Short mmCIF file of C-alpha atoms in Angstrom, two decimals:
data_model
loop_
_atom_site.label_atom_id
_atom_site.label_comp_id
_atom_site.label_asym_id
_atom_site.label_seq_id
_atom_site.Cartn_x
_atom_site.Cartn_y
_atom_site.Cartn_z
CA MET A 1 94.88 126.98 92.96
CA TYR A 2 96.70 129.06 95.55
CA PHE A 3 98.52 126.60 97.79
CA PRO A 4 102.15 127.71 98.28
CA VAL A 5 104.90 125.69 99.92
CA ALA A 6 104.55 127.62 103.19
CA PHE A 7 101.02 126.34 103.75
CA GLN A 8 101.84 122.90 102.38
CA VAL A 9 104.36 122.49 105.20
CA LEU A 10 101.83 123.57 107.83
CA PHE A 11 99.18 121.26 106.38
CA LEU A 12 101.53 118.25 106.43
CA ALA A 13 102.61 118.96 110.02
CA GLN A 14 99.01 119.16 111.20
CA LEU A 15 98.06 116.09 109.20
CA ALA A 16 100.78 114.20 111.06
CA ALA A 17 99.39 115.53 114.38
CA ILE A 18 95.87 114.40 113.46
CA GLY A 19 97.26 111.02 112.47
CA TRP A 20 98.97 110.73 115.86
CA GLY A 21 95.68 111.48 117.58
CA ALA A 22 93.96 108.86 115.43
CA ASN A 23 96.64 106.33 116.41
CA LEU A 24 95.99 106.98 120.09
CA ARG A 25 92.21 106.84 119.64
CA LEU A 26 92.21 103.52 117.76
CA LEU A 27 94.68 101.96 120.19
CA SER A 28 92.53 103.11 123.12
CA ASN A 29 89.46 101.57 121.48
CA ALA A 30 91.42 98.32 121.24
CA ASP A 31 91.97 98.41 125.05
CA ILE A 32 95.70 99.11 124.70
CA GLU A 33 97.14 101.24 127.48
CA VAL A 34 99.30 103.72 125.59
CA ARG A 35 100.83 105.55 128.55
CA PRO A 36 102.88 102.63 129.94
CA VAL A 37 103.86 101.49 126.46
CA LEU A 38 105.21 104.93 125.54
CA GLN A 39 106.82 105.29 129.00
CA LEU A 40 105.06 108.61 129.55
CA ALA A 41 105.15 108.15 133.34
CA LEU A 42 108.96 108.38 133.22
CA LEU A 43 109.03 111.74 131.45
CA PRO A 44 109.76 115.00 133.31
CA THR A 45 106.30 116.23 132.28
CA ALA A 46 104.53 113.24 133.82
CA ASN A 47 103.26 115.33 136.75
CA LEU A 48 101.41 117.80 134.51
CA ASN A 49 97.70 117.12 134.62
CA ASP A 50 95.94 120.26 133.47
CA ASP A 51 94.50 118.59 130.37
CA ARG A 52 91.03 117.11 130.34
CA PRO A 53 91.45 113.61 131.84
CA ASP A 54 88.14 112.39 130.48
CA ASP A 55 89.29 113.06 126.91
CA GLY A 56 92.41 110.92 127.18
CA ILE A 57 95.60 111.70 125.30
CA HIS A 58 93.92 111.45 121.91
CA GLY A 59 91.21 113.94 122.89
CA ASN A 60 93.77 116.55 123.90
CA VAL A 61 95.80 115.97 120.74
CA PHE A 62 92.68 116.42 118.62
CA ARG A 63 91.74 119.62 120.49
CA LEU A 64 95.18 121.13 119.88
CA ALA A 65 95.15 120.02 116.23
CA ARG A 66 91.75 121.65 115.68
CA VAL A 67 92.97 124.99 117.02
CA LEU A 68 96.14 124.91 114.91
CA ALA A 69 94.17 123.87 111.83
CA ALA A 70 91.74 126.78 112.33
CA VAL A 71 94.63 129.26 112.58
CA THR A 72 96.27 127.78 109.48
CA ALA A 73 93.03 127.82 107.48
CA LEU A 74 92.39 131.46 108.40
CA GLY A 75 95.93 132.44 107.42
CA TRP A 76 95.63 130.57 104.11
CA LEU A 77 92.30 132.20 103.30
CA LEU A 78 93.55 135.72 104.06
CA SER A 79 96.72 135.08 102.10
CA ALA A 80 94.75 133.82 99.09
CA LEU A 81 92.63 137.00 99.16
CA ALA A 82 95.65 139.30 99.45
CA SER A 83 96.27 141.57 96.49
CA THR A 84 100.08 141.50 96.31
CA PRO A 85 102.73 138.75 96.67
CA ALA A 86 104.41 140.73 99.44
CA MET A 87 101.17 140.82 101.44
CA GLN A 88 100.72 137.08 100.89
CA THR A 89 104.21 136.44 102.26
CA TRP A 90 103.56 138.63 105.29
CA LEU A 91 100.32 136.79 106.08
CA ALA A 92 102.07 133.43 105.74
CA LEU A 93 104.79 134.63 108.12
CA LEU A 94 102.19 135.78 110.66
CA THR A 95 100.50 132.38 110.40
CA TYR A 96 103.78 130.64 111.24
CA ILE A 97 104.33 132.98 114.20
CA ALA A 98 100.80 132.29 115.49
CA VAL A 99 101.15 128.50 115.17
CA ALA A 100 104.58 128.49 116.85
CA GLY A 101 103.31 130.80 119.60
CA ILE A 102 100.43 128.47 120.41
CA VAL A 103 102.72 125.43 120.60
CA VAL A 104 105.27 127.07 122.95
CA LEU A 105 102.68 128.92 125.04
CA PRO A 106 103.88 128.52 128.65
CA GLN A 107 100.48 129.04 130.30
CA ARG A 108 98.63 125.96 131.57
CA ILE A 109 95.92 126.22 128.96
CA LEU A 110 95.10 124.55 125.67
CA CYS A 111 96.51 121.04 126.20
CA HIS A 112 99.54 122.20 128.16
CA THR A 113 100.66 118.65 128.99
CA VAL A 114 100.55 117.50 125.37
CA ARG A 115 102.44 120.57 124.20
CA MET A 116 105.13 120.24 126.88
CA GLN A 117 105.54 116.53 126.15
CA PHE A 118 105.99 117.34 122.46
CA LEU A 119 108.52 120.11 123.12
CA GLY A 120 110.37 118.00 125.69
CA SER A 121 110.61 115.14 123.24
CA LEU A 122 112.02 117.48 120.58
CA VAL A 123 114.64 118.75 123.02
CA ARG A 124 115.71 115.22 123.99
CA ILE A 125 115.94 114.26 120.31
CA VAL A 126 117.94 117.30 119.20
CA VAL A 127 120.27 117.74 122.18
CA PRO A 128 122.95 115.01 122.11
CA SER A 129 123.04 112.70 125.11
CA MET A 130 125.00 109.46 125.12
CA THR A 131 124.17 108.43 128.68
CA GLY A 132 120.52 109.29 129.27
CA PRO A 133 117.69 106.80 128.67
CA VAL A 134 115.93 106.64 125.32
CA PHE A 135 112.17 106.53 125.82
CA LEU A 136 109.94 104.79 123.32
CA CYS A 137 107.93 107.97 122.78
CA ASP A 138 111.16 109.74 121.73
CA ILE A 139 112.02 106.90 119.35
CA ILE A 140 108.61 107.13 117.68
CA MET A 141 108.85 110.92 117.51
CA ALA A 142 112.31 110.72 115.90
CA ASP A 143 111.02 108.20 113.36
CA ILE A 144 108.12 110.52 112.55
CA LEU A 145 110.65 113.29 111.94
CA THR A 146 112.52 111.09 109.47
CA SER A 147 109.29 110.77 107.50
CA CYS A 148 109.12 114.58 107.44
CA ALA A 149 112.61 114.87 105.92
CA ARG A 150 111.29 116.22 102.60
CA THR A 151 109.23 118.75 104.54
CA PHE A 152 112.41 119.93 106.28
CA ALA A 153 113.86 120.65 102.84
CA ASP A 154 110.73 122.62 101.96
CA LEU A 155 111.28 124.70 105.10
CA ARG A 156 114.40 126.12 103.44
CA LEU A 157 112.23 127.45 100.61
CA VAL A 158 109.82 128.92 103.15
CA ALA A 159 112.69 130.59 105.00
CA CYS A 160 113.96 132.02 101.71
CA GLN A 161 110.52 133.41 100.99
CA PHE A 162 110.35 135.08 104.38
CA ALA A 163 113.94 136.37 104.06
CA SER A 164 113.00 138.06 100.79
CA LEU A 165 110.86 140.45 102.82
CA ALA A 166 114.04 141.86 104.36
CA TRP A 167 116.37 141.53 101.36
CA ARG A 168 113.75 142.61 98.81
CA ASP A 169 115.40 140.09 96.52
CA GLU A 170 114.47 136.44 96.85
CA ALA A 171 117.36 135.35 94.60
CA SER A 172 119.95 136.84 96.94
CA ALA A 173 118.14 135.50 100.00
CA CYS A 174 118.08 131.98 98.55
CA SER A 175 121.58 131.86 97.09
CA ASP A 176 122.44 128.24 97.87
CA THR A 177 124.01 125.33 96.02
CA GLY A 178 121.62 122.75 97.49
CA MET A 179 123.81 121.67 100.39
CA VAL A 180 121.59 123.43 102.93
CA GLY A 181 118.59 121.42 101.75
CA ALA A 182 120.58 118.19 101.92
CA PHE A 183 121.68 119.06 105.46
CA LEU A 184 118.09 119.70 106.56
CA VAL A 185 116.95 116.39 105.06
CA ALA A 186 119.79 114.53 106.83
CA MET A 187 119.11 116.05 110.27
CA PRO A 188 116.23 113.72 111.33
CA TYR A 189 118.24 110.65 110.34
CA ALA A 190 121.23 111.95 112.32
CA PHE A 191 119.00 112.36 115.39
CA ARG A 192 117.68 108.82 115.07
CA LEU A 193 121.19 107.46 114.44
CA ARG A 194 122.36 109.11 117.65
CA GLN A 195 119.58 107.34 119.57
CA CYS A 196 120.67 103.98 118.15
CA VAL A 197 124.29 104.65 119.15
CA ASN A 198 123.11 105.61 122.62
CA GLU A 199 121.16 102.35 122.98
CA TYR A 200 124.12 100.37 121.62
CA ARG A 201 126.47 101.90 124.21
CA ASN A 202 124.04 101.14 127.03
CA ALA A 203 123.52 97.50 125.97
CA ALA A 204 125.70 94.67 127.22
CA PRO A 205 128.67 94.12 124.86
CA GLY A 206 128.10 91.19 122.52
CA SER A 207 124.47 90.75 123.54
CA PRO A 208 121.62 90.35 121.04
CA GLU A 209 120.36 93.77 122.09
CA ALA A 210 123.71 95.36 121.17
CA THR A 211 123.67 93.57 117.80
CA ARG A 212 120.15 94.79 117.11
CA HIS A 213 120.96 98.42 117.95
CA PHE A 214 124.12 98.30 115.82
CA ALA A 215 122.18 96.91 112.86
CA ASN A 216 119.53 99.59 113.37
CA ALA A 217 122.23 102.25 113.35
CA VAL A 218 123.48 100.88 110.02
CA LYS A 219 119.97 101.31 108.61
CA TYR A 220 119.87 105.02 109.44
CA ALA A 221 123.48 105.55 108.39
CA SER A 222 122.60 104.16 104.95
CA SER A 223 120.33 107.18 104.43
CA PHE A 224 123.26 109.60 104.19
CA PRO A 225 124.71 108.23 100.90
CA VAL A 226 121.21 108.48 99.39
CA ILE A 227 120.88 112.13 100.45
CA CYS A 228 124.38 113.10 99.29
CA LEU A 229 124.12 111.34 95.94
CA SER A 230 120.68 112.84 95.35
CA ALA A 231 122.05 116.35 95.93
CA MET A 232 125.07 115.66 93.69
CA HIS A 233 122.86 114.31 90.89
CA ARG A 234 120.51 117.29 91.08
CA ARG A 235 123.45 119.68 90.91
CA ALA A 236 124.92 117.78 87.94
CA GLU A 237 121.56 118.01 86.15
CA ILE A 238 121.48 121.78 86.64
CA GLU A 239 125.05 122.18 85.41
CA ALA A 240 124.38 119.99 82.37
CA SER A 241 121.21 121.92 81.44
CA THR A 242 122.70 125.39 81.93
CA GLY A 243 126.18 124.65 80.59
CA VAL A 244 127.77 125.75 83.85
CA GLY A 245 130.72 123.64 84.99
CA LYS A 246 132.69 121.05 83.09
CA SER A 247 130.09 118.76 81.57
CA GLY A 248 127.30 116.35 82.35
CA TRP A 249 129.53 113.29 82.36
CA THR A 250 128.79 112.67 86.06
CA LEU A 251 125.04 112.26 85.52
CA ARG A 252 124.94 108.54 84.75
CA PRO A 253 127.52 107.34 87.34
CA THR A 254 125.93 109.46 90.08
CA PHE A 255 122.44 108.26 89.22
CA GLY A 256 123.60 104.65 89.16
CA LEU A 257 125.19 104.96 92.59
CA TRP A 258 122.05 106.66 93.87
CA VAL A 259 119.89 103.75 92.64
CA LEU A 260 122.11 101.24 94.45
CA ALA A 261 122.13 103.29 97.66
CA VAL A 262 118.38 103.94 97.73
CA ALA A 263 117.58 100.32 96.86
CA PHE A 264 119.66 99.06 99.80
CA ASN A 265 118.21 101.65 102.18
CA SER A 266 114.57 101.10 101.22
CA LEU A 267 114.70 97.28 101.21
CA TYR A 268 116.66 97.15 104.46
CA SER A 269 114.24 99.62 106.06
CA TYR A 270 111.27 97.55 104.91
CA TYR A 271 112.82 94.40 106.35
CA TRP A 272 113.38 96.24 109.63
CA ASP A 273 109.78 97.47 109.72
CA VAL A 274 108.42 93.95 109.41
CA ALA A 275 110.98 91.92 111.35
CA PHE A 276 111.80 94.22 114.27
CA ASP A 277 109.47 97.22 114.53
CA TRP A 278 106.37 95.05 114.02
CA ASP A 279 107.90 91.69 115.05
CA LEU A 280 106.17 89.91 112.17
CA GLY A 281 107.53 87.17 109.93
CA HIS A 282 107.37 84.23 112.38
CA SER A 283 107.19 80.70 111.04
CA ARG A 284 105.46 77.91 112.92
CA SER A 285 108.74 76.01 113.21
CA GLY A 286 110.17 78.73 115.46
CA TRP A 287 112.21 80.66 112.89
CA LYS A 288 111.52 84.37 112.31
CA LEU A 289 112.73 87.12 110.00
CA ALA A 290 114.60 88.86 112.82
CA ASP A 291 116.97 85.87 113.00
CA VAL A 292 118.60 87.06 109.77
CA VAL A 293 120.29 89.94 111.63
CA VAL A 294 120.12 88.78 115.26
CA PRO A 295 120.54 84.98 115.44
CA PRO A 296 118.74 83.31 118.36
CA VAL A 297 120.85 82.62 121.43
CA LEU A 298 121.18 78.92 122.19
CA ALA A 299 120.49 78.34 125.85
CA SER A 300 122.77 76.12 127.91
CA PRO A 301 121.41 72.70 128.93
CA ALA A 302 118.96 73.08 131.77
CA PRO A 303 118.17 70.57 134.52
CA GLY A 304 115.89 67.86 133.21
CA SER A 305 117.27 68.08 129.68
CA VAL A 306 119.25 65.54 127.71
CA LEU A 307 122.00 66.77 125.38
CA GLY A 308 120.57 70.26 125.41
CA VAL A 309 117.02 69.20 124.56
CA VAL A 310 114.94 70.84 127.28
CA ASP A 311 111.88 69.05 128.52
CA GLU A 312 108.96 71.49 128.39
CA THR A 313 107.53 70.26 131.69
CA SER A 314 110.77 70.77 133.64
CA GLU A 315 111.40 74.14 131.99
CA LEU A 316 107.91 75.32 132.91
CA ALA A 317 108.37 74.13 136.49
CA ILE A 318 111.67 76.01 136.82
CA ALA A 319 110.05 79.17 135.40
CA ARG A 320 107.17 78.91 137.85
CA GLU A 321 109.62 78.87 140.76
CA LEU A 322 111.04 82.22 139.61
CA VAL A 323 107.73 84.08 139.26
CA SER A 324 104.58 84.43 141.29
CA PRO A 325 101.59 82.17 140.52
CA ALA A 326 99.64 85.11 139.06
CA GLU A 327 102.51 86.09 136.78
CA ALA A 328 102.99 82.51 135.65
CA LEU A 329 99.29 82.15 134.87
CA ALA A 330 99.29 85.39 132.88
CA ARG A 331 102.41 84.35 130.99
CA ASP A 332 101.03 80.92 130.13
CA ALA A 333 97.96 82.57 128.64
CA TYR A 334 100.10 84.39 126.06
CA GLU A 335 103.20 82.23 125.74
CA PRO A 336 103.30 80.56 122.31
CA THR A 337 103.61 76.79 122.29
CA ALA A 338 104.31 74.25 119.59
CA LYS A 339 100.65 73.20 119.64
CA ARG A 340 99.32 76.72 119.28
CA SER A 341 98.66 77.79 115.69
CA PHE A 342 98.85 81.36 114.42
CA PRO A 343 98.53 83.02 111.01
CA ARG A 344 101.49 82.33 108.75
CA TRP A 345 104.26 84.93 108.80
CA LEU A 346 102.70 86.98 111.57
CA ARG A 347 103.42 86.24 115.24
CA PRO A 348 101.88 84.12 118.00
CA ARG A 349 100.61 87.10 119.97
CA LEU A 350 98.41 89.66 118.20
CA ARG A 351 96.30 92.37 119.81
CA PHE A 352 93.95 92.77 116.84
CA ALA A 353 91.58 90.15 115.51
CA TRP A 354 91.71 91.55 111.98
CA ILE A 355 94.37 89.33 110.45
CA TRP A 356 94.07 91.06 107.07
CA LEU A 357 95.23 94.30 108.71
CA TYR A 358 98.75 92.92 109.26
CA TYR A 359 99.08 91.52 105.75
CA ALA A 360 97.74 94.74 104.21
CA ALA A 361 100.16 96.80 106.29
CA MET A 362 103.13 94.77 105.07
CA ALA A 363 102.05 95.11 101.43
CA ILE A 364 101.32 98.85 101.64
CA ASP A 365 104.54 99.53 103.51
CA PHE A 366 106.53 97.80 100.76
CA LEU A 367 104.81 99.74 97.99
CA LEU A 368 105.36 103.07 99.73
CA ARG A 369 108.97 102.20 100.51
CA ILE A 370 109.75 101.83 96.81
CA THR A 371 108.04 104.96 95.45
CA TRP A 372 111.53 106.08 94.38
CA THR A 373 111.30 103.57 91.51
CA MET A 374 108.98 106.02 89.72
CA LYS A 375 112.09 108.05 88.95
CA LEU A 376 113.29 105.16 86.80
CA SER A 377 110.31 105.56 84.48
CA SER A 378 110.37 108.05 81.64
CA TYR A 379 106.55 108.21 81.65
CA ILE A 380 106.03 109.16 85.31
CA ARG A 381 107.60 112.50 86.18
CA ILE A 382 106.61 113.37 89.74
CA ASP A 383 108.65 116.57 89.71
CA GLN A 384 106.64 117.84 86.72
CA MET A 385 103.22 117.03 88.18
CA ALA A 386 101.15 119.65 89.97
CA PHE A 387 101.92 119.30 93.69
CA GLY A 388 103.73 116.02 92.93
CA GLY A 389 106.11 116.31 95.88
CA PHE A 390 103.22 117.30 98.15
CA TRP A 391 101.28 114.11 97.33
CA LEU A 392 104.39 112.01 97.94
CA ASN A 393 104.70 113.64 101.36
CA ILE A 394 101.08 112.76 102.13
CA LEU A 395 101.76 109.13 101.23
CA GLU A 396 104.76 109.14 103.55
CA VAL A 397 102.66 110.60 106.37
CA TYR A 398 100.19 107.76 105.87
CA ARG A 399 102.97 105.16 105.82
CA ARG A 400 104.35 106.49 109.09
CA TRP A 401 100.85 106.58 110.60
CA GLN A 402 100.42 102.91 109.75
CA TRP A 403 103.91 102.10 111.05
CA THR A 404 103.24 103.87 114.37
CA PHE A 405 99.96 102.02 114.80
CA LEU A 406 101.58 98.57 114.58
CA ARG A 407 104.77 99.67 116.37
CA ILE A 408 102.82 100.45 119.55
CA GLU A 409 100.64 97.35 119.07
CA LYS A 410 103.75 95.19 118.99
CA GLU A 411 105.00 96.67 122.27
CA ALA A 412 101.60 96.08 123.85
CA ALA A 413 101.54 92.48 122.59
CA ARG A 414 104.83 91.80 124.32
#
């Protein structure tokens, strides 16, 4: 089957775009207002309104995805029918130019607002800024980019293929020791780490928010040892198999360090998904998983309390004096109480009635976080399977789609 890396990258990118549209559609069907949650009204492109308002954000995203998918499918079909490898490469290059041209088209046509919001988010993610605000839509976009890290590495192979048209020699165009691929994989994590540092600097020193942002920065920083050790181990394997270099004595120590690094990163990331990004893991006694990293702040004794034990009636009365009656009524409707029961290890406030959805998401997220364990088996060789890396990328796109769905739901539940 003719399905080269160049079109695999385009397919994965458009699959992620379709997944984003599906996220918005399902959240809209659940009566969740996505615009205020994502802080879209605060963006510089908030005044653009040339898109179809009756379609909503998801309708415009789907329209753009359909156009890009049609262009990609046409390019793939023509490339598959081409008679020479050089012609196939040229057609793939023209497909990339057409897709990129549609996305950056300055005219106010074809979902202009969605395209400008996407490009603006990319600029804010890539360009360092330690003082500007970090919008939730940029955080979600940066996290989506981290899930496309393997695809960034594949882009190097695509660039080498296109460069071979000028050099007439793909080997000379792709002369690289593997460090370029490692750098491309690390870029999305560096962007997200910079956002965490920005939020940490803007938080009050010593506050729970500062602690949370610092711990989140540690999570993304733990990705860099995994990437470096993976590149070192791959290079040691090549040297050991070809006889180039000293010997293969570094294979076992490097692989052992990689296992430790990836185990810490994947388990810590899974804990963060559940405890912070989804705010799940609450017990009915008041303890929650997030307390492991950010301990709860003990409030000072309030009026009406004895030895720091606050009477609920007096606390509620004080709170009502600080807010309007309408706000207090709305808060009481959602505020968890000791008498209110909720599903075990979820949270008191849920926007979806399907309880199984939350449990299934936690289980699937864990399984997809530990796909690296297949490398420990001598019977499962992903790198030797047909399109093995491509199927792993599809699983990661699904995991991120699921994560985005509950990430926005958690913000709406707050």
